[in-house]
Short mmCIF file of C-alpha atoms and ligand atoms in Angstrom, two decimals:
data_model
loop_
_atom_site.label_atom_id
_atom_site.label_comp_id
_atom_site.label_asym_id
_atom_site.label_seq_id
_atom_site.Cartn_x
_atom_site.Cartn_y
_atom_site.Cartn_z
CA MET I 244 -92.13 59.90 17.97
CA GLN I 245 -95.58 60.65 16.65
CA VAL I 246 -96.35 64.33 17.15
CA SER I 247 -99.27 66.16 15.76
CA SER I 248 -99.77 69.43 17.56
CA ALA I 249 -97.73 72.50 18.30
CA ALA I 250 -98.51 72.00 21.98
CA ASP I 251 -97.01 68.49 21.91
CA ILE I 252 -93.84 69.67 20.28
CA LEU I 253 -93.53 72.61 22.61
CA ARG I 254 -94.01 70.37 25.60
CA VAL I 255 -91.10 68.16 24.55
CA ILE I 256 -88.98 71.22 23.77
CA LYS I 257 -89.67 72.58 27.23
CA GLU I 258 -88.83 69.25 28.85
CA GLN I 259 -85.52 69.14 27.03
CA LEU I 260 -84.60 72.73 27.74
CA ALA I 261 -85.62 72.53 31.37
CA GLU I 262 -82.81 70.01 31.69
CA GLN I 263 -80.34 71.83 29.52
CA LEU I 264 -80.62 75.47 30.48
CA SER I 265 -79.99 77.22 33.72
CA ARG I 266 -83.17 77.99 35.63
CA PRO I 267 -83.19 81.76 35.17
CA LYS I 268 -82.78 81.40 31.42
CA TYR I 269 -85.45 78.79 31.26
CA GLU I 270 -87.84 80.86 33.35
CA LEU I 271 -87.16 84.02 31.41
CA LEU I 272 -87.21 82.76 27.86
CA ILE I 273 -88.59 79.26 27.53
CA ARG I 274 -91.34 78.79 30.05
CA PRO I 275 -93.38 81.77 28.76
CA LEU I 276 -93.46 80.32 25.23
CA THR I 277 -96.89 79.43 23.95
CA ALA I 278 -97.80 77.15 21.07
CA ILE I 279 -99.58 78.88 18.19
CA ASP I 280 -99.72 76.18 15.56
CA TYR I 281 -97.95 73.48 13.67
CA THR I 282 -98.65 72.99 10.00
CA THR I 283 -97.32 70.33 7.78
CA ASN I 284 -98.24 70.21 4.11
CA ASP I 285 -97.40 67.72 1.44
CA SER I 286 -94.94 70.15 -0.01
CA ASP I 287 -92.06 70.25 2.40
CA ASP I 288 -93.40 73.32 4.07
CA THR I 289 -93.51 72.40 7.72
CA ARG I 290 -93.61 75.13 10.26
CA LEU I 291 -93.96 75.50 13.97
CA ARG I 292 -95.20 78.85 15.30
CA LEU I 293 -94.49 79.78 18.88
CA GLY I 294 -95.49 82.90 20.75
CA ILE I 295 -93.83 85.07 23.35
CA SER I 296 -95.13 88.13 25.15
CA ASN I 297 -92.90 90.92 23.94
CA GLU I 298 -90.40 92.11 21.43
CA VAL I 299 -87.42 92.20 23.78
CA LEU I 300 -87.83 88.61 24.83
CA ARG I 301 -88.44 87.60 21.26
CA GLY I 302 -85.17 89.18 20.19
CA TRP I 303 -83.27 87.46 22.94
CA LEU I 304 -84.85 84.16 22.25
CA ILE I 305 -84.03 84.23 18.59
CA ASP I 306 -80.47 85.40 19.18
CA GLN I 307 -79.70 82.92 21.84
CA TYR I 308 -81.82 79.91 21.20
CA GLY I 309 -83.06 80.20 17.64
CA ASP I 310 -80.74 77.51 16.37
CA LEU I 311 -81.33 75.29 19.32
CA LEU I 312 -85.11 75.54 18.97
CA SER I 313 -84.91 74.65 15.28
CA GLU I 314 -82.64 71.79 15.97
CA LEU I 315 -84.83 70.41 18.73
CA ALA I 316 -88.03 70.81 16.72
CA GLN I 317 -86.35 69.01 13.86
CA LEU I 318 -85.31 66.12 16.04
CA ILE I 319 -88.75 65.90 17.56
CA VAL I 320 -90.76 65.87 14.34
CA GLY I 321 -88.09 63.93 12.50
CA GLY I 322 -87.72 66.27 9.55
CA GLU I 323 -87.17 69.81 8.35
CA VAL I 324 -89.21 72.35 10.19
CA ALA I 325 -89.07 76.13 10.23
CA VAL I 326 -89.57 77.57 13.67
CA GLU I 327 -91.13 81.00 13.88
CA ILE I 328 -91.29 83.09 17.00
CA GLU I 329 -94.00 85.70 17.14
CA VAL I 330 -95.08 88.32 19.60
CA SER I 331 -98.38 86.73 20.37
CA ALA I 332 -101.54 88.74 20.15
CA ALA I 333 -102.89 87.40 23.42
CA ALA I 334 -99.83 88.43 25.37
CA ALA I 335 -99.46 91.73 23.56
CA ALA I 336 -103.02 92.70 24.42
CA GLN I 337 -102.01 92.73 28.04
CA LEU I 338 -99.58 95.51 27.40
CA ALA I 339 -101.97 98.40 27.87
CA ASP I 340 -100.43 101.24 25.93
CA THR I 341 -98.37 99.65 23.25
CA THR I 342 -100.76 100.35 20.43
CA GLU I 343 -98.16 100.25 17.72
CA ARG I 344 -97.30 96.73 18.66
CA GLY I 345 -100.96 95.95 19.25
CA GLY I 346 -102.21 92.56 18.23
CA GLU I 347 -100.03 92.45 15.19
CA THR I 348 -97.82 89.43 14.93
CA ARG I 349 -94.44 89.60 13.36
CA PRO I 350 -93.11 86.29 12.28
CA LEU I 351 -89.40 85.96 11.93
CA GLU I 352 -88.01 82.90 10.38
CA VAL I 353 -85.35 81.03 12.24
CA VAL I 354 -83.15 79.50 9.61
CA PRO I 355 -83.27 75.74 9.94
CA PRO I 356 -79.93 73.94 10.02
CA ARG I 357 -78.77 72.73 6.64
CA GLU I 358 -78.10 69.12 7.55
CA PRO I 359 -81.02 66.74 7.22
CA ALA I 360 -82.51 65.44 10.43
CA VAL I 361 -81.58 61.84 9.71
CA ILE I 362 -78.07 62.21 11.07
CA LYS I 363 -77.93 60.85 14.57
CA LYS I 364 -76.67 63.99 16.14
CA PRO I 365 -76.83 63.56 19.89
CA LEU I 366 -79.24 65.80 21.71
CA LEU I 367 -76.79 67.94 23.59
CA ASN I 368 -76.75 71.53 24.73
CA PRO I 369 -74.69 73.34 22.07
CA ARG I 370 -73.24 75.65 24.67
CA TYR I 371 -71.80 72.90 26.82
CA THR I 372 -68.53 72.54 24.97
CA PHE I 373 -64.92 72.36 26.09
CA ASP I 374 -64.37 75.77 24.52
CA ASN I 375 -66.99 77.25 26.81
CA PHE I 376 -65.68 75.58 29.92
CA VAL I 377 -63.45 77.76 32.05
CA VAL I 378 -60.67 75.76 33.63
CA GLY I 379 -59.37 76.56 37.11
CA LYS I 380 -57.83 74.68 39.98
CA ALA I 381 -61.17 73.28 41.11
CA ASN I 382 -61.94 71.52 37.84
CA GLN I 383 -58.75 71.10 35.88
CA PHE I 384 -58.31 67.45 36.69
CA ALA I 385 -61.90 66.62 35.72
CA ASN I 386 -61.58 68.74 32.60
CA SER I 387 -58.47 67.01 31.37
CA ALA I 388 -59.84 63.55 32.14
CA CYS I 389 -62.94 64.40 30.11
CA TRP I 390 -60.85 65.77 27.29
CA GLN I 391 -58.83 62.58 27.10
CA VAL I 392 -61.95 60.45 27.15
CA ALA I 393 -63.36 62.48 24.28
CA GLN I 394 -60.17 61.98 22.25
CA ARG I 395 -60.10 58.23 22.71
CA PRO I 396 -63.50 56.99 23.81
CA GLY I 397 -63.32 53.58 25.45
CA ALA I 398 -59.56 53.60 25.44
CA SER I 399 -58.46 55.81 28.28
CA TYR I 400 -60.46 55.94 31.49
CA ASN I 401 -63.43 53.64 31.58
CA PRO I 402 -65.73 54.29 33.26
CA LEU I 403 -65.03 57.91 34.06
CA PHE I 404 -66.86 58.97 37.18
CA LEU I 405 -67.36 62.68 37.88
CA TYR I 406 -68.70 63.90 41.14
CA GLY I 407 -69.36 67.20 42.86
CA GLY I 408 -72.09 69.45 44.21
CA VAL I 409 -74.87 71.01 42.19
CA GLY I 410 -73.99 73.46 39.46
CA LEU I 411 -70.26 72.81 39.28
CA GLY I 412 -70.07 71.67 35.68
CA LYS I 413 -70.63 67.91 35.64
CA THR I 414 -73.37 68.02 33.05
CA HIS I 415 -71.47 70.61 31.06
CA LEU I 416 -68.40 68.38 30.85
CA MET I 417 -70.43 65.34 29.89
CA HIS I 418 -72.02 67.19 27.01
CA ALA I 419 -68.60 68.51 26.05
CA ILE I 420 -67.34 64.94 25.72
CA GLY I 421 -70.33 64.12 23.55
CA HIS I 422 -69.85 67.11 21.26
CA ASN I 423 -66.14 66.73 20.92
CA ALA I 424 -66.17 63.01 20.17
CA TRP I 425 -69.07 63.35 17.75
CA GLU I 426 -67.54 66.29 15.94
CA ARG I 427 -64.52 64.17 15.11
CA ASP I 428 -66.50 61.12 14.19
CA HIS I 429 -70.09 61.52 13.05
CA ASN I 430 -70.54 57.77 13.11
CA LEU I 431 -70.24 57.65 16.85
CA GLN I 432 -73.48 57.02 18.67
CA VAL I 433 -73.58 59.20 21.70
CA ALA I 434 -76.34 58.94 24.27
CA TYR I 435 -76.79 61.35 27.12
CA VAL I 436 -79.40 60.47 29.71
CA SER I 437 -80.07 61.28 33.32
CA SER I 438 -80.49 58.25 35.51
CA GLU I 439 -83.96 59.49 36.29
CA LYS I 440 -84.93 59.44 32.65
CA PHE I 441 -83.24 56.07 32.26
CA THR I 442 -85.41 54.79 35.11
CA ASN I 443 -88.61 56.16 33.62
CA GLU I 444 -87.90 54.76 30.20
CA PHE I 445 -87.02 51.42 31.71
CA ILE I 446 -90.26 51.26 33.67
CA GLU I 447 -92.23 52.33 30.63
CA CYS I 448 -90.59 49.71 28.42
CA VAL I 449 -91.18 46.97 30.97
CA ARG I 450 -94.80 48.01 31.25
CA THR I 451 -95.40 48.03 27.51
CA GLY I 452 -93.27 44.99 26.74
CA ARG I 453 -90.73 46.94 24.71
CA MET I 454 -87.56 45.78 26.43
CA PRO I 455 -85.80 44.80 23.19
CA GLU I 456 -86.15 48.39 22.06
CA PHE I 457 -84.76 49.60 25.34
CA HIS I 458 -81.78 47.27 25.07
CA GLN I 459 -81.12 48.38 21.58
CA ARG I 460 -81.26 52.03 22.51
CA TYR I 461 -78.64 51.82 25.23
CA ARG I 462 -76.56 48.82 24.36
CA GLY I 463 -75.90 49.98 20.85
CA VAL I 464 -74.15 53.21 21.76
CA ASP I 465 -70.46 54.06 21.58
CA ILE I 466 -70.55 56.58 24.38
CA LEU I 467 -73.04 56.48 27.20
CA LEU I 468 -73.17 59.60 29.34
CA ILE I 469 -75.30 58.95 32.38
CA ASP I 470 -76.02 61.87 34.64
CA ASP I 471 -77.12 62.21 38.26
CA ILE I 472 -76.53 58.56 39.06
CA GLN I 473 -77.65 59.12 42.66
CA PHE I 474 -81.25 58.88 41.44
CA LEU I 475 -80.71 55.16 40.97
CA SER I 476 -80.30 54.65 44.68
CA GLY I 477 -82.96 52.48 46.22
CA LYS I 478 -84.16 51.27 42.80
CA PRO I 479 -82.85 47.70 42.60
CA GLU I 480 -84.59 46.68 39.36
CA THR I 481 -83.36 49.68 37.44
CA GLN I 482 -79.92 49.23 38.95
CA GLN I 483 -79.84 45.69 37.74
CA GLU I 484 -80.82 46.74 34.24
CA PHE I 485 -78.28 49.53 34.30
CA PHE I 486 -75.60 47.16 35.52
CA HIS I 487 -76.20 44.83 32.57
CA THR I 488 -76.11 47.71 30.12
CA PHE I 489 -72.98 48.98 31.82
CA MET I 490 -71.19 45.63 31.66
CA HIS I 491 -72.28 45.07 28.09
CA LEU I 492 -70.84 48.40 26.99
CA LEU I 493 -67.68 48.01 29.01
CA GLU I 494 -67.03 44.56 27.58
CA SER I 495 -67.50 45.83 24.05
CA GLY I 496 -64.99 48.58 24.67
CA LYS I 497 -67.55 51.37 24.67
CA GLN I 498 -67.10 54.47 26.77
CA ILE I 499 -69.14 55.15 29.88
CA VAL I 500 -69.15 58.43 31.75
CA ILE I 501 -71.08 58.75 34.97
CA ALA I 502 -71.83 61.84 37.03
CA GLY I 503 -73.11 61.91 40.55
CA ASP I 504 -73.32 64.16 43.55
CA ARG I 505 -70.83 62.19 45.62
CA PRO I 506 -68.01 59.65 45.22
CA PRO I 507 -69.07 56.09 44.29
CA ARG I 508 -68.39 54.48 47.62
CA THR I 509 -70.54 56.96 49.51
CA LEU I 510 -73.56 56.58 47.24
CA LYS I 511 -76.37 55.21 49.31
CA GLY I 512 -78.75 52.42 48.37
CA MET I 513 -76.53 51.28 45.54
CA GLU I 514 -75.57 47.69 44.80
CA GLU I 515 -72.08 46.84 45.95
CA ARG I 516 -70.97 45.41 42.60
CA MET I 517 -71.94 48.65 40.89
CA VAL I 518 -70.07 50.81 43.32
CA THR I 519 -67.03 48.60 42.85
CA ARG I 520 -67.27 48.89 39.07
CA PHE I 521 -67.75 52.65 39.20
CA SER I 522 -64.48 52.99 41.04
CA MET I 523 -62.49 50.85 38.64
CA GLY I 524 -61.89 53.53 36.04
CA LEU I 525 -61.09 57.06 37.04
CA VAL I 526 -62.97 58.98 39.69
CA CYS I 527 -62.54 62.74 39.78
CA ASP I 528 -64.22 65.54 41.58
CA LEU I 529 -65.34 69.05 40.75
CA ALA I 530 -65.02 71.58 43.52
CA GLU I 531 -66.33 75.10 43.84
CA PRO I 532 -64.23 77.42 41.73
CA GLY I 533 -62.17 80.06 43.50
CA LEU I 534 -62.64 83.77 43.06
CA GLU I 535 -60.40 84.16 40.02
CA THR I 536 -62.05 81.32 38.19
CA ARG I 537 -65.47 82.71 39.00
CA VAL I 538 -64.48 86.04 37.51
CA ALA I 539 -63.18 84.24 34.43
CA ILE I 540 -66.41 82.28 34.14
CA LEU I 541 -68.46 85.46 34.34
CA ARG I 542 -66.28 87.13 31.75
CA GLN I 543 -66.80 84.21 29.42
CA LYS I 544 -70.56 84.01 30.02
CA ALA I 545 -70.87 87.74 29.37
CA LEU I 546 -69.01 87.21 26.12
CA LEU I 547 -71.42 84.45 25.14
CA GLU I 548 -74.32 86.76 25.87
CA GLN I 549 -72.52 89.42 23.82
CA ALA I 550 -72.70 91.75 26.77
CA GLN I 551 -69.97 94.08 27.89
CA LEU I 552 -69.52 94.26 31.61
CA PRO I 553 -66.89 96.35 33.36
CA GLU I 554 -64.32 94.38 35.33
CA ASP I 555 -65.44 95.85 38.65
CA VAL I 556 -68.95 94.55 38.03
CA LEU I 557 -67.60 91.09 37.22
CA SER I 558 -65.56 91.02 40.44
CA PHE I 559 -68.50 92.31 42.39
CA ILE I 560 -70.74 89.48 41.19
CA ALA I 561 -68.03 86.89 41.74
CA GLU I 562 -67.48 88.08 45.30
CA ARG I 563 -71.11 88.42 46.11
CA VAL I 564 -72.55 85.27 44.60
CA ARG I 565 -70.42 82.64 46.17
CA GLY I 566 -72.44 79.54 45.52
CA ASN I 567 -72.10 77.30 42.52
CA VAL I 568 -71.62 78.32 38.91
CA ARG I 569 -75.30 78.03 38.12
CA GLU I 570 -76.11 80.66 40.74
CA LEU I 571 -73.36 82.82 39.36
CA GLU I 572 -74.78 82.50 35.90
CA GLY I 573 -78.27 83.21 37.23
CA ALA I 574 -77.06 86.44 38.80
CA LEU I 575 -75.46 87.54 35.56
CA ILE I 576 -78.56 86.79 33.50
CA ARG I 577 -80.66 88.63 36.01
CA LEU I 578 -78.44 91.67 35.76
CA LEU I 579 -78.40 91.58 31.96
CA ALA I 580 -82.16 91.15 31.78
CA PHE I 581 -82.62 94.10 34.10
CA CYS I 582 -80.31 96.30 32.05
CA ASP I 583 -82.00 95.21 28.88
CA PHE I 584 -85.48 96.05 30.07
CA SER I 585 -84.57 99.28 31.79
CA GLN I 586 -82.01 100.39 29.20
CA ALA I 587 -79.50 100.90 31.99
CA ALA I 588 -75.77 100.37 31.67
CA PRO I 589 -74.50 97.52 33.86
CA SER I 590 -72.65 99.69 36.35
CA LEU I 591 -71.52 98.70 39.80
CA GLU I 592 -74.42 100.60 41.27
CA VAL I 593 -77.01 98.86 39.14
CA ALA I 594 -75.40 95.51 39.87
CA SER I 595 -75.55 96.01 43.61
CA ARG I 596 -79.19 96.98 43.41
CA VAL I 597 -80.16 94.07 41.20
CA LEU I 598 -78.12 91.54 43.14
CA ALA I 599 -79.40 92.60 46.52
CA ASP I 600 -82.75 91.79 45.04
CA PHE I 601 -81.40 88.54 43.65
CA VAL I 602 -80.28 87.34 47.04
CA ASP I 603 -83.52 88.43 48.71
CA ALA I 604 -85.69 86.87 46.05
CA GLY I 605 -83.80 83.60 46.34
CA GLY I 606 -84.14 83.92 50.09
CA ILE I 607 -81.66 81.11 50.19
CA ARG I 608 -79.91 81.48 53.48
CA PRO I 609 -80.65 83.30 56.66
CA ARG I 610 -78.06 85.99 57.14
CA LEU I 611 -76.21 85.97 60.40
CA SER I 612 -73.20 87.78 61.72
CA ILE I 613 -69.82 86.10 61.84
CA LYS I 614 -69.91 86.54 65.63
CA GLN I 615 -72.99 84.34 65.87
CA VAL I 616 -71.37 81.66 63.75
CA LEU I 617 -68.11 81.71 65.71
CA GLY I 618 -69.99 81.61 68.99
CA VAL I 619 -71.90 78.46 68.16
CA VAL I 620 -68.93 76.71 66.53
CA SER I 621 -66.73 77.49 69.50
CA GLU I 622 -69.30 76.07 71.87
CA TYR I 623 -69.94 72.93 69.82
CA PHE I 624 -66.29 71.98 69.51
CA ASN I 625 -65.36 73.39 72.86
CA VAL I 626 -62.63 75.50 71.28
CA SER I 627 -62.38 79.09 72.51
CA GLU I 628 -62.87 81.90 70.01
CA PRO I 629 -59.31 83.26 70.36
CA LEU I 630 -58.06 79.76 69.64
CA LEU I 631 -60.25 79.60 66.53
CA LEU I 632 -58.64 82.79 65.26
CA SER I 633 -55.13 81.75 66.23
CA PRO I 634 -52.60 79.92 64.03
CA ASN I 635 -52.97 76.80 66.23
CA ARG I 636 -53.13 73.74 63.98
CA SER I 637 -54.07 70.93 66.31
CA LYS I 638 -56.57 68.60 64.70
CA ARG I 639 -59.62 69.60 66.70
CA VAL I 640 -58.96 73.33 66.39
CA ALA I 641 -58.27 73.10 62.66
CA LEU I 642 -61.49 71.17 62.09
CA ALA I 643 -63.53 73.63 64.17
CA ARG I 644 -61.97 76.50 62.22
CA MET I 645 -62.80 74.98 58.84
CA VAL I 646 -66.35 74.27 59.92
CA ALA I 647 -66.56 77.93 60.96
CA MET I 648 -65.35 78.93 57.48
CA TYR I 649 -67.90 76.70 55.85
CA LEU I 650 -70.79 77.92 57.98
CA ALA I 651 -69.72 81.56 57.69
CA ARG I 652 -69.96 81.17 53.96
CA GLU I 653 -73.35 79.52 54.27
CA TYR I 654 -74.89 81.85 56.78
CA THR I 655 -73.31 85.26 56.48
CA ASN I 656 -73.14 87.77 53.67
CA LEU I 657 -69.39 88.00 53.87
CA THR I 658 -67.08 87.33 50.98
CA LEU I 659 -64.28 84.81 51.30
CA SER I 660 -61.79 87.62 51.89
CA GLN I 661 -63.97 89.16 54.57
CA ILE I 662 -64.39 85.81 56.30
CA GLY I 663 -60.63 85.41 56.17
CA ALA I 664 -60.13 88.82 57.75
CA GLU I 665 -62.56 87.94 60.54
CA LEU I 666 -60.88 84.60 61.10
CA GLY I 667 -57.53 85.88 62.23
CA GLY I 668 -56.41 87.54 58.98
CA ARG I 669 -56.39 84.54 56.67
CA ASP I 670 -56.50 85.03 52.91
CA HIS I 671 -59.39 84.05 50.69
CA SER I 672 -57.70 80.98 49.21
CA THR I 673 -57.28 79.54 52.72
CA ILE I 674 -60.96 80.08 53.34
CA SER I 675 -61.91 78.65 49.97
CA HIS I 676 -59.79 75.58 50.69
CA GLY I 677 -61.44 75.12 54.11
CA VAL I 678 -64.93 75.54 52.70
CA ASN I 679 -64.31 73.02 49.93
CA LYS I 680 -62.73 70.55 52.30
CA ILE I 681 -65.75 70.61 54.61
CA ALA I 682 -68.13 70.43 51.66
CA ARG I 683 -66.40 67.19 50.68
CA ASP I 684 -66.03 65.83 54.18
CA ILE I 685 -69.75 66.24 54.79
CA LEU I 686 -70.27 63.57 52.17
CA GLU I 687 -67.56 61.25 53.34
CA ASP I 688 -67.22 61.67 57.07
CA PRO I 689 -70.31 61.12 59.24
CA TYR I 690 -68.70 63.00 62.13
CA VAL I 691 -68.32 66.16 60.07
CA GLU I 692 -71.75 65.75 58.57
CA GLN I 693 -73.27 65.52 62.04
CA ALA I 694 -71.33 68.50 63.34
CA VAL I 695 -72.42 70.71 60.45
CA THR I 696 -76.04 69.59 60.68
CA GLN I 697 -76.24 70.16 64.40
CA ILE I 698 -74.54 73.52 64.35
CA SER I 699 -76.76 74.60 61.45
CA ARG I 700 -79.77 73.67 63.52
CA LEU I 701 -78.49 75.82 66.37
CA LEU I 702 -77.96 78.71 64.00
CA LYS I 703 -81.49 78.70 62.62
P1 ADP C 11 -73.85 70.20 37.45
O1 ADP C 11 -74.23 69.21 36.40
O2 ADP C 11 -72.55 69.89 38.11
O3 ADP C 11 -74.95 70.44 38.43
P2 ADP C 11 -73.82 72.02 35.24
O4 ADP C 11 -72.88 71.31 34.34
O5 ADP C 11 -75.26 71.94 34.92
O6 ADP C 11 -73.59 71.59 36.76
O7 ADP C 11 -73.37 73.55 35.33
C1 ADP C 11 -74.22 74.57 35.76
C2 ADP C 11 -74.02 75.79 34.90
O8 ADP C 11 -72.76 76.35 35.17
C3 ADP C 11 -74.04 75.49 33.42
O9 ADP C 11 -74.67 76.53 32.74
C4 ADP C 11 -72.58 75.42 33.04
O10 ADP C 11 -72.37 75.83 31.72
C5 ADP C 11 -71.96 76.40 34.00
N1 ADP C 11 -70.59 76.06 34.37
C6 ADP C 11 -70.20 75.24 35.37
N2 ADP C 11 -68.85 75.21 35.45
C7 ADP C 11 -68.39 76.00 34.46
C8 ADP C 11 -67.08 76.38 34.01
N3 ADP C 11 -65.97 75.92 34.60
N4 ADP C 11 -67.00 77.22 32.96
C9 ADP C 11 -68.09 77.70 32.37
N5 ADP C 11 -69.34 77.39 32.74
C10 ADP C 11 -69.51 76.55 33.77
MG1 MG C 12 -76.02 68.23 36.23
#
């Protein structure tokens, strides 16, 4: 790639990191970055200067993403480059009374990686490794399938198809495969691409008559990790191209890993032959992690952030933020950022204040009472409320009950345990099971999908 300005490089860095990092991290640390300049002299003194508004953010950025920024910049410019992060004068001027910081800029060199940029290291998020992936019931099957694929690419499950809702670790596991396989064999060509990017590149190469280049890029790899396959739906030309790439790789014994938001056969607008092929290897799903796993994930993320959080705070977050892992991570980052700025210790009290705010700011779901949810569910399925709470296991009652669990989780503020208590004294794992089952059935069973949609409409 031909790059000439700091702004160009920064733009590509932001594009990459927008895909790789969780939103809160991206918003907090990457989006505010400004380009100062990019100088390249004949002597191998190439540097990229980026600016950020204050010292705290600068410290965080360097600690957490210094290496990654260097690495990315290096890949983008195709050679050694020192990345410097400065508190930028423009942003600092906005801080009214910080005269000592004033307009002064304080460059700090981020040590560039020792290896030369020529090695074809795949562009992967360094944090998305197997080591950093917390295994629980909801993901252990997917995790071990990915691990095996990384040990013997092309020789175990091919293709490997991962599916699950947003933020449950599909992208993480794909990158982990890439890292792990490449660490053992630096000659392996690993390509990670979202199907959206694949589509754009394809269109661009068709338009500019560079199809041979496109073929070479994707047909020459040893491991192709293709993410968010659902974006290919309704795009027959790209699907056809992808299918040829796919078959080419498969026939040459190369590994393909695909991730999508639902199982192959329920993908819409997808060519039949593709769906058939997708299902021929191994298909495994990622479900929402249970409470214990969520606590373990938080513990591990806190460790990565080098933050010490008391156990009660970890449990509080895990109970309170019940969505996917990305939301969980967002809540943690939010709390840590708050504590960092306000110099407060992350106590239970601080956490509840910050997270109340987190939920409000997200404004994700209207909050209803469990009574309201039960009322509407009972009416829709024509199952009385006492029957919903009873141990009765007839098919219709059990379905209505699980839908109630699912919607209670969506629309109330209650934790899984609290929902369980309200639903006839069931424990949180029963509720978690019901919620996950409905989440899956929505994708696979039109009847359930319709029920949930219609009841949701009534609840709003
Ligand atoms: P998906 O691709 O399924 O939408 P991601 O792989 O992007 O989800 O995961 C979202 C975030 O949650 C990432 O930061 C990822 O590291 C984290 N994450 C998901 N599952 C786990 C897990 N089991 N252990 C640790 N982190 C996880
Ligand atoms: Mg993803």
